[in-house]
CSV table of C-alpha atoms and ligand atoms in Angstrom, one decimal:
chain,number,residue,atom,x,y,z
A,69,UNK,CA,-29.1,0.5,-13.0
A,70,UNK,CA,-28.5,-3.1,-12.2
A,71,UNK,CA,-25.2,-4.7,-13.0
A,72,UNK,CA,-25.3,-8.4,-12.5
A,73,UNK,CA,-21.8,-8.6,-10.9
A,74,UNK,CA,-21.3,-12.3,-10.3
A,75,UNK,CA,-22.4,-13.2,-13.9
A,76,UNK,CA,-20.1,-10.6,-15.4
A,77,UNK,CA,-17.2,-11.6,-13.2
A,78,UNK,CA,-17.7,-15.3,-13.8
A,79,UNK,CA,-17.7,-15.0,-17.5
A,80,UNK,CA,-14.3,-13.5,-18.0
A,81,UNK,CA,-12.2,-14.3,-15.0
A,82,UNK,CA,-9.1,-14.4,-17.0
A,83,UNK,CA,-6.6,-17.3,-17.0
A,84,UNK,CA,-3.7,-18.5,-14.9
A,85,UNK,CA,-1.5,-15.9,-16.6
A,86,UNK,CA,-3.9,-13.1,-17.3
A,87,UNK,CA,-6.5,-10.8,-15.9
A,88,UNK,CA,-9.7,-10.7,-18.0
A,89,UNK,CA,-9.2,-9.2,-21.4
A,90,UNK,CA,-11.3,-6.1,-21.6
A,91,UNK,CA,-9.6,-3.8,-24.1
A,92,UNK,CA,-8.0,-4.0,-27.5
A,93,UNK,CA,-4.6,-3.8,-25.9
A,94,UNK,CA,-5.2,-7.1,-24.1
A,95,UNK,CA,-5.0,-9.4,-27.2
A,96,UNK,CA,-1.9,-7.7,-28.5
A,97,UNK,CA,-0.1,-7.7,-25.1
A,98,UNK,CA,-1.1,-11.3,-24.3
A,99,UNK,CA,-0.1,-12.8,-27.6
A,100,UNK,CA,3.2,-11.0,-27.6
A,101,UNK,CA,3.8,-12.2,-24.0
A,102,UNK,CA,3.0,-15.8,-25.1
A,103,UNK,CA,5.4,-15.5,-28.1
A,104,UNK,CA,8.2,-14.3,-26.0
A,105,UNK,CA,7.5,-17.0,-23.4
A,106,UNK,CA,7.6,-19.8,-26.0
A,107,UNK,CA,10.8,-18.4,-27.6
A,108,UNK,CA,12.5,-18.3,-24.2
A,109,UNK,CA,11.3,-21.8,-23.4
A,110,UNK,CA,12.5,-23.1,-26.8
A,111,UNK,CA,16.0,-21.8,-25.9
A,112,UNK,CA,15.9,-22.6,-22.2
A,113,UNK,CA,15.3,-26.3,-22.5
A,114,UNK,CA,18.1,-27.3,-25.0
A,115,UNK,CA,20.5,-25.0,-23.2
A,116,UNK,CA,19.9,-26.6,-19.8
A,117,UNK,CA,20.0,-30.1,-21.3
A,118,UNK,CA,23.3,-29.3,-23.0
A,119,UNK,CA,24.7,-27.8,-19.7
A,120,UNK,CA,23.9,-30.9,-17.7
A,121,UNK,CA,25.2,-33.2,-20.5
A,122,UNK,CA,28.5,-31.3,-20.7
A,123,UNK,CA,28.9,-31.2,-17.0
A,124,UNK,CA,28.5,-35.0,-16.8
A,125,UNK,CA,30.6,-35.7,-19.9
A,126,UNK,CA,33.6,-33.6,-18.9
A,127,UNK,CA,33.5,-34.1,-15.2
A,128,UNK,CA,36.7,-34.8,-13.3
A,129,UNK,CA,37.1,-38.5,-12.8
A,130,UNK,CA,39.9,-41.1,-12.5
A,131,UNK,CA,41.4,-42.1,-15.9
A,132,UNK,CA,39.9,-39.0,-17.7
A,133,UNK,CA,42.4,-36.4,-19.0
A,134,UNK,CA,40.8,-33.0,-20.0
A,135,UNK,CA,41.8,-31.5,-23.4
A,136,UNK,CA,43.4,-28.0,-22.9
A,137,UNK,CA,42.9,-26.9,-26.5
A,138,UNK,CA,39.6,-25.1,-27.4
A,139,UNK,CA,37.7,-26.2,-30.4
A,140,UNK,CA,36.3,-23.6,-32.9
A,141,UNK,CA,33.4,-23.9,-35.3
A,142,UNK,CA,32.6,-20.9,-37.4
A,143,UNK,CA,29.2,-22.2,-38.6
A,144,UNK,CA,28.1,-22.8,-35.0
A,145,UNK,CA,29.4,-19.3,-33.8
A,146,UNK,CA,27.5,-17.5,-36.6
A,147,UNK,CA,24.3,-19.5,-36.1
A,148,UNK,CA,24.0,-18.8,-32.4
A,149,UNK,CA,24.9,-15.1,-32.8
A,150,UNK,CA,22.7,-14.3,-35.8
A,151,UNK,CA,19.5,-16.1,-34.8
A,152,UNK,CA,19.1,-14.6,-31.3
A,153,UNK,CA,20.1,-11.2,-32.7
A,154,UNK,CA,17.3,-11.3,-35.3
A,155,UNK,CA,14.8,-12.5,-32.7
A,156,UNK,CA,15.8,-9.7,-30.3
A,157,UNK,CA,15.5,-7.1,-33.1
A,158,UNK,CA,12.1,-8.4,-34.0
A,159,UNK,CA,10.9,-8.3,-30.4
A,160,UNK,CA,12.2,-4.7,-30.1
A,161,UNK,CA,10.4,-3.5,-33.3
A,162,UNK,CA,7.2,-5.2,-32.2
A,163,UNK,CA,7.5,-3.7,-28.7
A,164,UNK,CA,8.0,-0.2,-30.1
A,165,UNK,CA,5.0,-0.6,-32.4
A,166,UNK,CA,2.8,-1.8,-29.4
A,167,UNK,CA,4.1,1.1,-27.3
A,168,UNK,CA,3.4,3.7,-29.9
A,169,UNK,CA,-0.1,2.3,-30.2
A,170,UNK,CA,-0.6,2.8,-26.5
A,171,UNK,CA,0.8,6.3,-26.3
A,172,UNK,CA,-1.0,7.6,-29.5
A,173,UNK,CA,-4.7,8.2,-28.8
A,174,UNK,CA,-6.9,8.2,-31.9
A,175,UNK,CA,-8.6,11.5,-32.7
A,176,UNK,CA,-12.1,10.6,-31.6
A,177,UNK,CA,-11.8,10.0,-27.9
A,178,UNK,CA,-14.2,10.5,-25.0
A,179,UNK,CA,-12.1,12.4,-22.5
A,180,UNK,CA,-12.3,11.8,-18.8
A,181,UNK,CA,-10.4,13.8,-16.2
A,182,UNK,CA,-8.7,11.9,-13.4
A,183,UNK,CA,-7.6,13.3,-10.1
A,184,UNK,CA,-5.3,11.1,-8.1
A,185,UNK,CA,-4.5,12.0,-4.5
A,186,UNK,CA,-3.6,10.3,-1.3
A,187,UNK,CA,-5.5,7.9,-1.3
A,188,UNK,CA,-8.3,8.0,-3.7
A,189,UNK,CA,-9.4,8.5,-7.3
A,190,UNK,CA,-11.9,11.0,-8.7
A,191,UNK,CA,-13.2,10.9,-12.2
A,192,UNK,CA,-14.8,13.9,-13.9
A,193,UNK,CA,-16.9,13.1,-16.9
A,194,UNK,CA,-17.6,15.1,-20.1
A,195,UNK,CA,-21.0,16.3,-18.6
A,196,UNK,CA,-19.3,17.5,-15.4
A,197,UNK,CA,-20.4,14.6,-13.3
A,198,UNK,CA,-17.9,13.3,-10.8
A,199,UNK,CA,-17.5,9.8,-9.2
A,200,UNK,CA,-14.8,7.8,-7.4
A,201,UNK,CA,-15.5,4.9,-9.8
A,202,UNK,CA,-14.5,4.9,-13.5
A,203,UNK,CA,-17.4,4.3,-15.9
A,204,UNK,CA,-16.5,3.8,-19.6
A,205,UNK,CA,-18.6,2.9,-22.7
A,206,UNK,CA,-17.8,-0.3,-24.5
A,207,UNK,CA,-16.6,0.0,-28.1
A,208,UNK,CA,-15.5,3.7,-27.8
A,209,UNK,CA,-12.1,5.2,-27.5
A,210,UNK,CA,-11.5,6.6,-24.1
A,211,UNK,CA,-8.7,9.0,-23.1
A,212,UNK,CA,-7.8,9.8,-19.5
A,213,UNK,CA,-6.3,13.2,-18.6
A,214,UNK,CA,-4.7,12.5,-15.3
A,215,UNK,CA,-3.3,14.8,-12.6
A,216,UNK,CA,-1.9,14.2,-9.2
A,217,UNK,CA,-2.6,16.5,-6.3
A,218,UNK,CA,0.3,15.4,-4.2
A,219,UNK,CA,2.8,12.6,-4.9
A,220,UNK,CA,3.6,10.1,-7.6
A,221,UNK,CA,0.7,7.7,-8.3
A,222,UNK,CA,0.2,5.1,-11.0
A,223,UNK,CA,-3.0,4.3,-12.9
A,224,UNK,CA,-3.2,0.5,-13.5
A,225,UNK,CA,-6.1,-1.5,-14.9
A,226,UNK,CA,-4.9,-5.1,-15.5
A,227,UNK,CA,-8.0,-6.0,-17.5
A,228,UNK,CA,-7.1,-3.2,-20.0
A,229,UNK,CA,-3.4,-3.9,-19.9
A,230,UNK,CA,-2.8,-0.2,-19.3
A,231,UNK,CA,-0.6,1.4,-16.7
A,232,UNK,CA,0.7,5.0,-16.5
A,233,UNK,CA,2.5,6.9,-13.8
A,234,UNK,CA,0.8,10.1,-12.7
A,235,UNK,CA,3.6,12.6,-12.1
A,236,UNK,CA,2.6,15.6,-9.9
A,237,UNK,CA,2.8,18.9,-11.8
A,238,UNK,CA,2.3,17.2,-15.2
A,239,UNK,CA,-0.6,16.2,-17.3
A,240,UNK,CA,-0.4,12.5,-17.9
A,241,UNK,CA,-2.5,10.8,-20.5
A,242,UNK,CA,-3.5,7.3,-21.4
A,243,UNK,CA,-6.1,5.8,-23.7
A,244,UNK,CA,-7.8,2.5,-24.3
A,245,UNK,CA,-10.7,0.9,-26.2
A,246,UNK,CA,-12.9,-1.2,-23.9
A,247,UNK,CA,-14.2,-4.3,-25.6
A,248,UNK,CA,-16.0,-6.3,-22.8
A,249,UNK,CA,-18.8,-5.2,-20.5
A,250,UNK,CA,-18.1,-5.9,-16.8
A,251,UNK,CA,-16.6,-4.7,-13.6
A,252,UNK,CA,-12.8,-4.6,-13.1
A,253,UNK,CA,-10.3,-3.4,-10.6
A,254,UNK,CA,-8.3,-0.2,-10.8
A,255,UNK,CA,-5.1,0.0,-8.7
A,256,UNK,CA,-2.5,2.6,-7.8
A,257,UNK,CA,0.7,0.9,-8.8
A,258,UNK,CA,3.2,3.3,-7.3
A,259,UNK,CA,4.0,3.3,-3.6
A,260,UNK,CA,2.5,6.6,-2.4
A,261,UNK,CA,2.3,6.4,1.4
A,262,UNK,CA,0.6,4.7,4.3
A,263,UNK,CA,-2.6,3.8,2.5
A,264,UNK,CA,-1.2,3.1,-0.9
A,265,UNK,CA,-2.7,-0.4,-0.8
A,266,UNK,CA,-6.2,1.1,-0.2
A,267,UNK,CA,-6.0,3.3,-3.3
A,268,UNK,CA,-8.3,1.1,-5.3
A,269,UNK,CA,-11.3,1.8,-7.4
A,270,UNK,CA,-13.7,0.0,-9.7
A,271,UNK,CA,-13.9,0.2,-13.4
A,272,UNK,CA,-17.3,-0.5,-15.1
A,273,UNK,CA,-17.4,-1.1,-18.8
A,274,UNK,CA,-21.0,-0.3,-19.8
A,275,UNK,CA,-23.0,-0.4,-23.0
A,276,UNK,CA,-23.0,3.1,-24.6
A,277,UNK,CA,-26.7,3.5,-23.6
A,278,UNK,CA,-26.0,2.5,-20.0
A,279,UNK,CA,-23.0,4.7,-19.9
A,280,UNK,CA,-25.1,7.8,-20.9
A,281,UNK,CA,-27.7,6.8,-18.3
A,282,UNK,CA,-25.0,6.5,-15.6
A,283,UNK,CA,-23.6,9.9,-16.4
A,284,UNK,CA,-27.0,11.5,-16.3
A,285,UNK,CA,-27.6,9.8,-12.9
A,286,UNK,CA,-24.2,10.9,-11.5
A,287,UNK,CA,-24.8,14.5,-12.4
A,288,UNK,CA,-28.0,14.5,-10.5
A,289,UNK,CA,-27.5,14.5,-6.7
A,290,UNK,CA,-30.3,12.7,-4.8
A,291,UNK,CA,-32.8,15.1,-3.2
A,292,UNK,CA,-33.6,13.7,0.2
A,293,UNK,CA,-31.3,15.0,2.9
A,294,UNK,CA,-29.9,11.6,4.0
A,295,UNK,CA,-29.3,10.3,0.5
A,296,UNK,CA,-27.8,13.7,-0.5
A,297,UNK,CA,-25.7,13.5,2.7
A,298,UNK,CA,-24.4,10.1,1.6
A,299,UNK,CA,-23.7,11.5,-1.9
A,300,UNK,CA,-21.7,14.4,-0.4
A,301,UNK,CA,-20.0,12.0,2.1
A,302,UNK,CA,-18.8,9.6,-0.7
A,303,UNK,CA,-17.3,12.5,-2.6
A,304,UNK,CA,-15.7,14.4,0.2
A,305,UNK,CA,-15.3,12.4,3.4
A,306,UNK,CA,-15.2,8.7,2.6
A,307,UNK,CA,-11.6,8.3,1.6
A,308,UNK,CA,-10.6,9.1,5.2
A,309,UNK,CA,-13.7,8.4,7.3
A,310,UNK,CA,-15.4,5.0,7.1
A,311,UNK,CA,-19.1,4.6,7.5
A,312,UNK,CA,-18.7,1.2,9.1
A,313,UNK,CA,-18.2,0.7,12.9
A,314,UNK,CA,-14.6,0.5,14.1
A,315,UNK,CA,-13.0,0.9,10.6
A,316,UNK,CA,-10.2,3.4,10.6
A,317,UNK,CA,-9.2,4.6,7.1
A,318,UNK,CA,-7.2,7.7,8.0
A,319,UNK,CA,-9.5,9.4,10.4
A,320,UNK,CA,-12.1,8.0,12.8
A,321,UNK,CA,-15.2,6.2,11.5
A,322,UNK,CA,-18.6,8.0,11.3
A,323,UNK,CA,-20.5,5.0,12.5
A,324,UNK,CA,-21.9,4.7,16.0
A,325,UNK,CA,-20.9,8.2,16.9
A,326,UNK,CA,-24.0,10.3,16.7
A,327,UNK,CA,-25.3,11.5,20.0
A,328,UNK,CA,-22.4,10.0,22.0
A,329,UNK,CA,-20.2,12.0,24.3
A,330,UNK,CA,-16.4,11.8,24.3
A,331,UNK,CA,-13.4,13.5,25.8
A,332,UNK,CA,-11.2,15.7,23.6
A,333,UNK,CA,-7.5,15.9,23.8
A,334,UNK,CA,-7.9,19.1,26.0
A,335,UNK,CA,-10.0,17.1,28.5
A,336,UNK,CA,-13.3,18.8,27.5
A,337,UNK,CA,-16.4,16.6,27.2
A,338,UNK,CA,-18.1,17.1,23.8
A,339,UNK,CA,-21.2,15.6,22.3
A,340,UNK,CA,-21.2,14.4,18.7
A,341,UNK,CA,-24.1,16.4,17.3
A,342,UNK,CA,-24.9,18.9,14.6
A,343,UNK,CA,-22.8,21.6,16.3
A,344,UNK,CA,-19.8,19.3,16.5
A,345,UNK,CA,-20.0,18.1,12.9
A,346,UNK,CA,-20.4,21.7,11.7
A,347,UNK,CA,-17.3,22.8,13.7
A,348,UNK,CA,-15.2,19.8,12.6
A,349,UNK,CA,-15.8,20.4,8.9
A,350,UNK,CA,-15.0,24.1,9.2
A,351,UNK,CA,-12.2,23.8,11.7
A,352,UNK,CA,-11.2,20.1,11.7
A,353,UNK,CA,-8.6,20.0,14.5
A,354,UNK,CA,-10.4,22.1,17.0
A,355,UNK,CA,-11.8,19.2,19.0
A,356,UNK,CA,-9.9,15.9,18.6
A,357,UNK,CA,-11.1,12.8,20.4
A,358,UNK,CA,-8.6,11.8,23.1
A,359,UNK,CA,-9.3,8.1,22.1
A,360,UNK,CA,-8.2,8.6,18.6
A,361,UNK,CA,-4.5,8.1,18.7
A,362,UNK,CA,-3.1,9.2,15.3
A,363,UNK,CA,-1.1,12.0,13.8
A,364,UNK,CA,-3.4,12.2,10.8
A,365,UNK,CA,-4.6,15.7,10.1
A,366,UNK,CA,-7.5,17.0,8.1
A,367,UNK,CA,-7.8,20.1,6.1
A,368,UNK,CA,-10.9,22.4,6.1
A,369,UNK,CA,-13.5,21.1,3.7
A,370,UNK,CA,-15.2,23.6,1.4
A,371,UNK,CA,-18.8,22.4,1.8
A,372,UNK,CA,-21.9,24.6,1.3
A,373,UNK,CA,-24.2,24.9,4.3
A,374,UNK,CA,-26.7,22.6,2.5
A,375,UNK,CA,-24.0,20.0,2.1
A,376,UNK,CA,-22.9,20.3,5.7
A,377,UNK,CA,-26.6,19.9,6.8
A,378,UNK,CA,-26.8,16.8,4.6
A,379,UNK,CA,-23.7,15.2,6.0
A,380,UNK,CA,-25.1,15.8,9.5
A,381,UNK,CA,-28.3,14.1,8.5
A,382,UNK,CA,-26.3,11.2,7.0
A,383,UNK,CA,-24.2,10.6,10.1
A,384,UNK,CA,-27.4,10.7,12.3
A,385,UNK,CA,-29.1,8.3,9.9
A,386,UNK,CA,-26.2,5.9,10.2
A,387,UNK,CA,-26.7,5.8,14.0
A,388,UNK,CA,-30.5,5.5,13.7
A,389,UNK,CA,-30.2,2.7,11.2
A,390,UNK,CA,-32.1,4.7,8.6
A,391,UNK,CA,-29.3,4.1,6.1
A,392,UNK,CA,-26.8,1.4,5.8
A,393,UNK,CA,-23.2,1.8,4.7
A,394,UNK,CA,-22.5,1.3,1.0
A,395,UNK,CA,-20.9,-2.0,0.4
A,396,UNK,CA,-17.6,-2.0,-1.5
A,397,UNK,CA,-17.7,-3.7,-4.9
A,398,UNK,CA,-16.2,-6.9,-3.5
A,399,UNK,CA,-18.7,-7.1,-0.7
A,400,UNK,CA,-21.5,-6.4,-3.1
A,401,UNK,CA,-20.3,-9.1,-5.4
A,402,UNK,CA,-19.9,-11.7,-2.7
A,403,UNK,CA,-23.3,-10.8,-1.2
A,404,UNK,CA,-25.0,-11.0,-4.6
A,405,UNK,CA,-23.3,-14.4,-5.1
A,406,UNK,CA,-24.6,-15.6,-1.8
A,407,UNK,CA,-28.1,-14.4,-2.6
A,408,UNK,CA,-27.9,-16.1,-6.0
A,409,UNK,CA,-26.9,-19.4,-4.3
A,410,UNK,CA,-29.5,-19.4,-1.6
A,411,UNK,CA,-33.2,-19.3,-2.2
A,412,UNK,CA,-33.6,-15.9,-0.6
A,413,UNK,CA,-35.3,-13.7,-3.1
A,414,UNK,CA,-35.8,-10.6,-0.9
A,415,UNK,CA,-34.2,-7.6,-2.4
A,416,UNK,CA,-31.5,-6.1,-0.4
A,417,UNK,CA,-31.0,-2.5,-1.3
A,418,UNK,CA,-27.6,-2.3,0.3
A,419,UNK,CA,-26.2,-4.8,-2.2
A,420,UNK,CA,-26.5,-2.4,-5.1
A,421,UNK,CA,-23.4,-0.4,-4.2
A,422,UNK,CA,-25.2,2.6,-5.5
A,423,UNK,CA,-26.0,5.6,-3.3
A,424,UNK,CA,-29.0,6.7,-5.3
A,425,UNK,CA,-30.8,3.5,-4.9
A,426,UNK,CA,-30.9,3.9,-1.1
A,427,UNK,CA,-33.2,6.9,-1.4
B,676,CUA,CU1,-1.4,6.2,-5.0
B,676,CUA,CU2,-0.1,4.3,-4.5
């Protein structure tokens, strides 16, 4: 699948005020925002002018005696009470209508399960496929059934104008109707710990055909050991262990480790090999590197022997240069933009941001 990221991003960058408008909520939200902004402006300017004018007119000065009696004008009092009250009531009613729209999903929705945890997202699609990115079809109603595994998180896609807290122990739902194909950002909008700011993901609005293709592709793991290893890595390890040299997410990076010897916290010298990876997955804290100063802990990962073998192959391939780390969406977009600008026409398979295409 080939998403032409720079073109999509360039077409609907949004405005000074707004993120791109990619759902039916965007138009409603933005027009309402603009109406309230203009109403506020219409009141703000005359009020400030009157304040300045009165301050000058009635300022203390030689030869000027203030008048201690207050004036009263019924018509004026009623006008400036009734007009703002009516406006505020109208804003309230329209706000409630908009809110009810957002919390009442239509009956025909595509349901996607969302698991939020420190500090990543996992989406499970109707066909059972899972992915850390959110793929949705354009022109269909999508409902998200969201659960948190640990603390309070918040699902926020500015381009859809949707935001919903994900309270642990509760099922939290949200729905939207994507209207514009493209790639957008998904944020966690609730402070949830050290790596809250890293709790990001990408949202892809695809044509219904592309969406079906993507789901079929996601439900089929790659078959070669290294590509399968990367597939397993992305789903189980990546949120804590980077595949780029020197990058610390929560745990140590997997890059440039294979075959190297290091000292553990108990003073033992250990080689980073199949044996070590196997043990670290089953019993993560058995051999901690003395160089890695962090209190971060890791829980035992439930991987099958095939999956562990694949992760071993993947980490080894990273060292051998047989596979390159996946680029993040932003890196892929900027790289694609550079390629588009220069005359370099050589295909760079790392720019696809898609694990299957590296097979
Ligand atoms: Cu999850 Cu902030």
